[in-house]
Amino acid sequence: MKTLNLSRIAASERAVTLFFLLLSILGGLYAFLSLGRAEDPSFTVRVMVVSAQWPGATVNELEEQVVDRLEKRIQEVENLYRIETTIRPGRADLQVEFHDYTPSERLPELFYEVRKRMWDEQGRMPPGVIGPLVNDDFSDVYFGLLAITAPGLPMRELTREAEALRDRLKRVEGVQKALLLGERPQRILIEFDNAELANLGLSPNGIFDAIEAHNRLLPSGQIETAGPRLYLRLDNALASLDELRAVPIRAGDRLIRLGDIARVRHGYEDPPGFLIRAEGQDALVLGIVMAEGTNGLELGERLADFVERERAVLPLGMELEVLNDQSEAIGQAVSLFQLKFLIAVLVVMLVSFLAIGWRAGLIVGIAIPVTLGLTFMLMQLAGMNLDRITLGALIIALGLLVDDAIIAIEMMLVKMEEGLARIDAAAFAWRATAAPMLFGTLVTVAGFVPIGFARSGVGEYAGNIFWVLAFALLVSWVVAVTFTPYLGAGLLPERGSGESTEAQAYRTPLYRRLRRWVEFCVTHGKLVLLATFLALVLAVLGMVGPVAKQFFPGSDRPEVIVSVFMPPGTAIGVTDRTVRRLETLLAEREDVRSLSAYVGAGAPRFFISANPEQPDPAFAKLVAVAEDADARDRIMADLNRVIAEGAFPEARVRVSRLLYGPPVVWPLVFRVVGEDPERLRSLADELRQKMLEHPNVVDPHLEWNERVPVAWLDLDHERLRLIGLTPRSVAEQLEFQSHGLAIGEIRQDIRSVQLRVQGLNEDGPIDPMSLELKTEDGRKVALAQLGRLRIRFEQPVIKRYNRQPFVAVQADIRGAQPNDVTGELWADLADLRSSLPPGYRIDIGGSVEQSGKADASIQKLMPLMVALMLIFIMLQMRSFKGMAVVVATAPLGLIGAVLALLLFRQPFGFVALLGLIGLAGILMRNTLILTQQVADNLADGQPAREAIVEAAVRRARPVVLTALAAALAFVPLTLDSFWGPLAFVLIGGVIVGTAITLLFVPALYAVLMRPERA
């Protein structure tokens, strides 16, 4: 860079440079205002769900006849990570997950491959199987949830209003999908008195045929005329209850109306499969999915206007409430980060003013917004939003991008003290610092390469850290070698007259004290290296030992999540009664802004890390939105106290908050995998006993353990044959009298409503043995005559992991981090693991499994990171000795990082790991500039000892100043729940690492070069 001197050109061509300076500021302002706003970056959930239903089948029949076939076909698809299957009586749900390294653009193709195989299997399923049905929208994140309630209004009428509302909502700009959730399927019920039917000599099948004959849509012919074709139409639709009641039924030689022998009424799916309530009222929920590339804040404003308009025209008694609004979280997050960002900018400018004077500080202060403006322009071109990741990355970048401006302006100040003209000083700054700054910037950027290119979910989530830092740091170099010299030439005074020398500038008392320290380190180089090595060893031991480990921190969002786990097999009505009691507790609180309950399945995915649970009548979830984070913590504490006092002995009630990062339901999970369910239970119980002994483990339990009773009728087939019945006719009649049979559909406007017939029962639960069946010849037969009724016990659920049954042992953790507790328990389980029978194993799940995937994706790219760093260092240093000195300082940041984590009791997780990796690049960047100064001094003919000492002294001010500015810029991030651990790692690492580097590098040079004592 000796021929082309951008700094001289920029300082000389003032009009051109000013034009581009103003253009950068205006363009940056426009880009900042135009950038989209979002709470979190877009993140692909590589999961789909395949479901199949087989009414009447046991879990074992489903497993053998349906699930095993489907799993085999799904395993043919490439990039498959796992299939986690949940089988319940009559239903199976297969959660299909692809590897994190699967490119997002390939997922539609892979989803299609699964769907195609499921289509192929549909024709091979046993008779009566519904599906398999494929849901590849499982990963949809709902931007907003709107609840529609109308106490006293029939649900079918509320559904019609909700559908019209959904159609209008879909027309709002930025809404990709508007889905109606929580609809309870409508039924038209025909209820018969079985005794009356027997007296009239009517059979249910004859009635069913009569109804179908009046309802089925069939072609009725057409006439070809000389003009248009004339279609013949019949009025054969039973659209209303009155029309259905009027259907004629032949009883012997006379006709009677259906309404005379049956009760015809509107009804709903019973028992319900899924219930939603808002503020204690039955509700329908509209889920809003935001279109890609939409500004979340702007969509939030449009939705707020939509809600206000709709409230004004809703029918009397109907209410529209906002349960969840992501724009609110986006606004709070962006505003808070912008405030932290402004504080960081002011802190960095203040440090510059105090350290190098107000004129030089003003130049650095101008360089910051110019750099940020150009960075915003690049972000907009790359299609980025301002979100949690990019805003945090900008604050991190803020602490680093001032380095180049400070180094350039500081070099100009020194040379002007020697008497150089301002333009000549700018030109010298280019020759002396441009190359080291560029390669130092590239080294720093290379430190974040692993997260930028990690092929994993967390890499996709946090990858913009790399791109934002790369944009900001490279732009900061351009600003430092162009706009900074231009501003320096215009604002800095001509201080020197030629009488001052460069050496005199470094003879102040502070520099003399620093010089003595550096000379001591050069003299006692081996001792300094040994002390540094011991400190590094202690830091490594501290990181392995007392520093707490975690995956991702808890979210600062105000939602309180209450999960209700009833014993497997529990009826949904029983689950609902427990949920209503919890709703009553929460509804009484003034610090709860909104409350919604989801019974029979999980809540919709309103947060990117919240996986919706699959349908289960024994499960429910409540979401209480508190006023703020403090109110959330109070609510959680109060609920936990009530639960601990035994208010809900019938259920496992878990109170939690949202977590950042990939979905993790339970932080501590072990999977016991094998073939025999009884053996699995036994091994899992042993594991649970071990977990109970750990002081930090809370409520360890088996995910499924209980067996449920079933009434099993051992049929006497010989007697059945003599009576004239078959197992099929017995099953149909029992279904008819207990739960009802679906016999067709009634067409009503845009809906088809299922028509069900069932026995009239007004006396509560049915006694199976009191039921009477009817033979083909009209005789009545008591069920007790057909066989013996026994009570047996069955599995209410079976879980499979990649086609193998497993039992998960799950627990919460108190007073520790999941990674630490998991590691301790894994060691305690060594004897149990070694004694497992062949074919059985124990896997680690939960937070550790997810963090392991994330860490592995980072570690795969570590060799590339190291290679890039070495290339940049060698291109600058052009000697193995210089490269060795630079690389040796890379791990020194660990000393300060561990010290900061321990002092402030911060956990070390994935986010902190990113900071530690980037810290190596930051320190090597400073060392690169320092070692280049040594090389320049040696090239100027200075003795080795003097070259080493003077290089450390002369580079101390910019190195310390940039370290101080960086550390203070990171301070606002320490208050953030997501970025806090990373901020502490960078603050401790930069401060301690820089101090050690200034003393360690001279000592290392002394050992390598063995300079003579002066």
mmCIF file of C-alpha atoms in Angstrom, residues 598-732:
data_model
loop_
_atom_site.group_PDB
_atom_site.id
_atom_site.type_symbol
_atom_site.label_atom_id
_atom_site.label_comp_id
_atom_site.label_asym_id
_atom_site.label_seq_id
_atom_site.Cartn_x
_atom_site.Cartn_y
_atom_site.Cartn_z
ATOM 1 C CA TYR A 598 -55.481 -24.377 25.519
ATOM 2 C CA VAL A 599 -56.890 -27.749 26.568
ATOM 3 C CA GLY A 600 -56.122 -30.951 24.678
ATOM 4 C CA ALA A 601 -53.016 -29.646 22.872
ATOM 5 C CA GLY A 602 -50.366 -26.952 23.139
ATOM 6 C CA ALA A 603 -50.647 -23.259 22.361
ATOM 7 C CA PRO A 604 -49.956 -22.073 18.803
ATOM 8 C CA ARG A 605 -46.324 -21.160 18.125
ATOM 9 C CA PHE A 606 -46.453 -17.480 19.078
ATOM 10 C CA PHE A 607 -42.724 -17.420 19.906
ATOM 11 C CA ILE A 608 -40.057 -18.878 17.662
ATOM 12 C CA SER A 609 -38.688 -21.191 20.375
ATOM 13 C CA ALA A 610 -42.055 -22.468 21.643
ATOM 14 C CA ASN A 611 -42.941 -25.817 20.078
ATOM 15 C CA PRO A 612 -46.707 -26.540 20.108
ATOM 16 C CA GLU A 613 -47.469 -29.832 21.854
ATOM 17 C CA GLN A 614 -49.295 -32.552 19.922
ATOM 18 C CA PRO A 615 -52.958 -33.421 20.665
ATOM 19 C CA ASP A 616 -53.355 -35.101 24.057
ATOM 20 C CA PRO A 617 -56.535 -34.985 26.173
ATOM 21 C CA ALA A 618 -54.378 -35.225 29.295
ATOM 22 C CA PHE A 619 -52.437 -32.027 28.519
ATOM 23 C CA ALA A 620 -53.239 -28.336 28.702
ATOM 24 C CA LYS A 621 -51.339 -25.068 28.564
ATOM 25 C CA LEU A 622 -52.148 -21.626 29.907
ATOM 26 C CA VAL A 623 -50.451 -18.450 28.696
ATOM 27 C CA ALA A 624 -50.671 -15.457 31.018
ATOM 28 C CA VAL A 625 -49.201 -12.214 29.696
ATOM 29 C CA ALA A 626 -47.956 -10.130 32.633
ATOM 30 C CA GLU A 627 -47.551 -6.369 32.769
ATOM 31 C CA ASP A 628 -43.771 -6.650 32.680
ATOM 32 C CA ALA A 629 -40.878 -8.957 33.553
ATOM 33 C CA ASP A 630 -41.114 -8.167 37.282
ATOM 34 C CA ALA A 631 -44.822 -8.978 37.309
ATOM 35 C CA ARG A 632 -44.048 -12.193 35.441
ATOM 36 C CA ASP A 633 -41.604 -13.252 38.143
ATOM 37 C CA ARG A 634 -44.139 -12.459 40.886
ATOM 38 C CA ILE A 635 -46.828 -14.501 39.176
ATOM 39 C CA MET A 636 -44.471 -17.443 38.741
ATOM 40 C CA ALA A 637 -43.410 -17.314 42.391
ATOM 41 C CA ASP A 638 -47.015 -17.153 43.632
ATOM 42 C CA LEU A 639 -48.136 -20.012 41.395
ATOM 43 C CA ASN A 640 -45.206 -22.193 42.422
ATOM 44 C CA ARG A 641 -46.023 -21.562 46.065
ATOM 45 C CA VAL A 642 -49.679 -22.562 45.592
ATOM 46 C CA ILE A 643 -48.651 -25.683 43.665
ATOM 47 C CA ALA A 644 -46.102 -26.640 46.328
ATOM 48 C CA GLU A 645 -48.836 -26.372 48.950
ATOM 49 C CA GLY A 646 -50.711 -29.176 47.163
ATOM 50 C CA ALA A 647 -53.506 -27.245 45.447
ATOM 51 C CA PHE A 648 -53.383 -29.528 42.381
ATOM 52 C CA PRO A 649 -52.533 -33.043 43.561
ATOM 53 C CA GLU A 650 -54.200 -34.629 40.537
ATOM 54 C CA ALA A 651 -51.773 -33.091 38.010
ATOM 55 C CA ARG A 652 -48.178 -32.146 37.389
ATOM 56 C CA VAL A 653 -48.382 -28.382 36.976
ATOM 57 C CA ARG A 654 -45.241 -26.702 35.670
ATOM 58 C CA VAL A 655 -44.712 -22.945 35.651
ATOM 59 C CA SER A 656 -42.050 -21.605 33.299
ATOM 60 C CA ARG A 657 -41.099 -18.725 31.045
ATOM 61 C CA LEU A 658 -39.994 -18.591 27.442
ATOM 62 C CA LEU A 659 -36.414 -19.430 26.479
ATOM 63 C CA TYR A 660 -34.244 -18.157 23.666
ATOM 64 C CA GLY A 661 -32.752 -20.541 21.153
ATOM 65 C CA PRO A 662 -33.989 -23.881 19.769
ATOM 66 C CA PRO A 663 -37.043 -25.402 21.485
ATOM 67 C CA VAL A 664 -36.220 -27.235 24.720
ATOM 68 C CA VAL A 665 -39.201 -28.350 26.812
ATOM 69 C CA TRP A 666 -37.396 -29.846 29.828
ATOM 70 C CA PRO A 667 -33.832 -28.741 30.595
ATOM 71 C CA LEU A 668 -32.825 -32.155 31.967
ATOM 72 C CA VAL A 669 -33.775 -35.204 29.898
ATOM 73 C CA PHE A 670 -32.438 -38.740 29.597
ATOM 74 C CA ARG A 671 -33.901 -41.162 27.057
ATOM 75 C CA VAL A 672 -33.920 -44.867 27.900
ATOM 76 C CA VAL A 673 -34.150 -46.661 24.543
ATOM 77 C CA GLY A 674 -34.933 -50.342 24.036
ATOM 78 C CA GLU A 675 -37.605 -52.777 22.918
ATOM 79 C CA ASP A 676 -39.565 -54.075 25.927
ATOM 80 C CA PRO A 677 -41.781 -51.397 27.561
ATOM 81 C CA GLU A 678 -41.690 -53.140 30.939
ATOM 82 C CA ARG A 679 -37.908 -53.278 30.928
ATOM 83 C CA LEU A 680 -37.767 -49.668 29.808
ATOM 84 C CA ARG A 681 -39.935 -48.619 32.732
ATOM 85 C CA SER A 682 -37.762 -50.529 35.179
ATOM 86 C CA LEU A 683 -34.530 -48.994 33.859
ATOM 87 C CA ALA A 684 -36.078 -45.535 33.699
ATOM 88 C CA ASP A 685 -37.210 -45.826 37.299
ATOM 89 C CA GLU A 686 -33.663 -46.708 38.375
ATOM 90 C CA LEU A 687 -32.452 -43.635 36.525
ATOM 91 C CA ARG A 688 -35.112 -41.511 38.204
ATOM 92 C CA GLN A 689 -33.935 -42.693 41.621
ATOM 93 C CA LYS A 690 -30.421 -41.530 40.770
ATOM 94 C CA MET A 691 -31.757 -38.142 39.704
ATOM 95 C CA LEU A 692 -33.690 -37.808 42.975
ATOM 96 C CA GLU A 693 -30.398 -37.920 44.862
ATOM 97 C CA HIS A 694 -29.082 -34.802 43.119
ATOM 98 C CA PRO A 695 -29.763 -31.629 45.139
ATOM 99 C CA ASN A 696 -30.432 -29.438 42.081
ATOM 100 C CA VAL A 697 -32.902 -31.750 40.335
ATOM 101 C CA VAL A 698 -36.601 -30.894 40.706
ATOM 102 C CA ASP A 699 -39.431 -33.372 40.137
ATOM 103 C CA PRO A 700 -37.762 -36.113 38.076
ATOM 104 C CA HIS A 701 -40.431 -38.238 36.421
ATOM 105 C CA LEU A 702 -41.064 -40.684 33.620
ATOM 106 C CA GLU A 703 -42.734 -39.176 30.569
ATOM 107 C CA TRP A 704 -45.081 -42.173 30.364
ATOM 108 C CA ASN A 705 -45.444 -44.874 32.946
ATOM 109 C CA GLU A 706 -49.052 -45.452 34.010
ATOM 110 C CA ARG A 707 -51.334 -48.073 32.471
ATOM 111 C CA VAL A 708 -55.052 -47.419 32.043
ATOM 112 C CA PRO A 709 -58.031 -49.771 32.441
ATOM 113 C CA VAL A 710 -60.152 -50.887 29.495
ATOM 114 C CA ALA A 711 -63.359 -52.923 29.472
ATOM 115 C CA TRP A 712 -62.487 -56.022 27.446
ATOM 116 C CA LEU A 713 -65.322 -58.234 26.174
ATOM 117 C CA ASP A 714 -64.236 -61.834 25.599
ATOM 118 C CA LEU A 715 -66.727 -62.864 22.944
ATOM 119 C CA ASP A 716 -68.148 -66.378 22.816
ATOM 120 C CA HIS A 717 -67.938 -66.746 19.034
ATOM 121 C CA GLU A 718 -70.028 -69.915 18.886
ATOM 122 C CA ARG A 719 -72.870 -68.275 20.771
ATOM 123 C CA LEU A 720 -72.452 -65.159 18.654
ATOM 124 C CA ARG A 721 -72.886 -67.258 15.509
ATOM 125 C CA LEU A 722 -76.012 -68.964 16.855
ATOM 126 C CA ILE A 723 -77.564 -65.617 17.802
ATOM 127 C CA GLY A 724 -76.868 -64.230 14.355
ATOM 128 C CA LEU A 725 -74.431 -61.468 15.219
ATOM 129 C CA THR A 726 -70.891 -60.723 14.097
ATOM 130 C CA PRO A 727 -68.090 -58.841 15.896
ATOM 131 C CA ARG A 728 -68.597 -56.017 13.399
ATOM 132 C CA SER A 729 -72.315 -55.654 14.136
ATOM 133 C CA VAL A 730 -71.618 -55.797 17.875
ATOM 134 C CA ALA A 731 -68.981 -53.045 17.567
ATOM 135 C CA GLU A 732 -71.251 -50.838 15.478
#
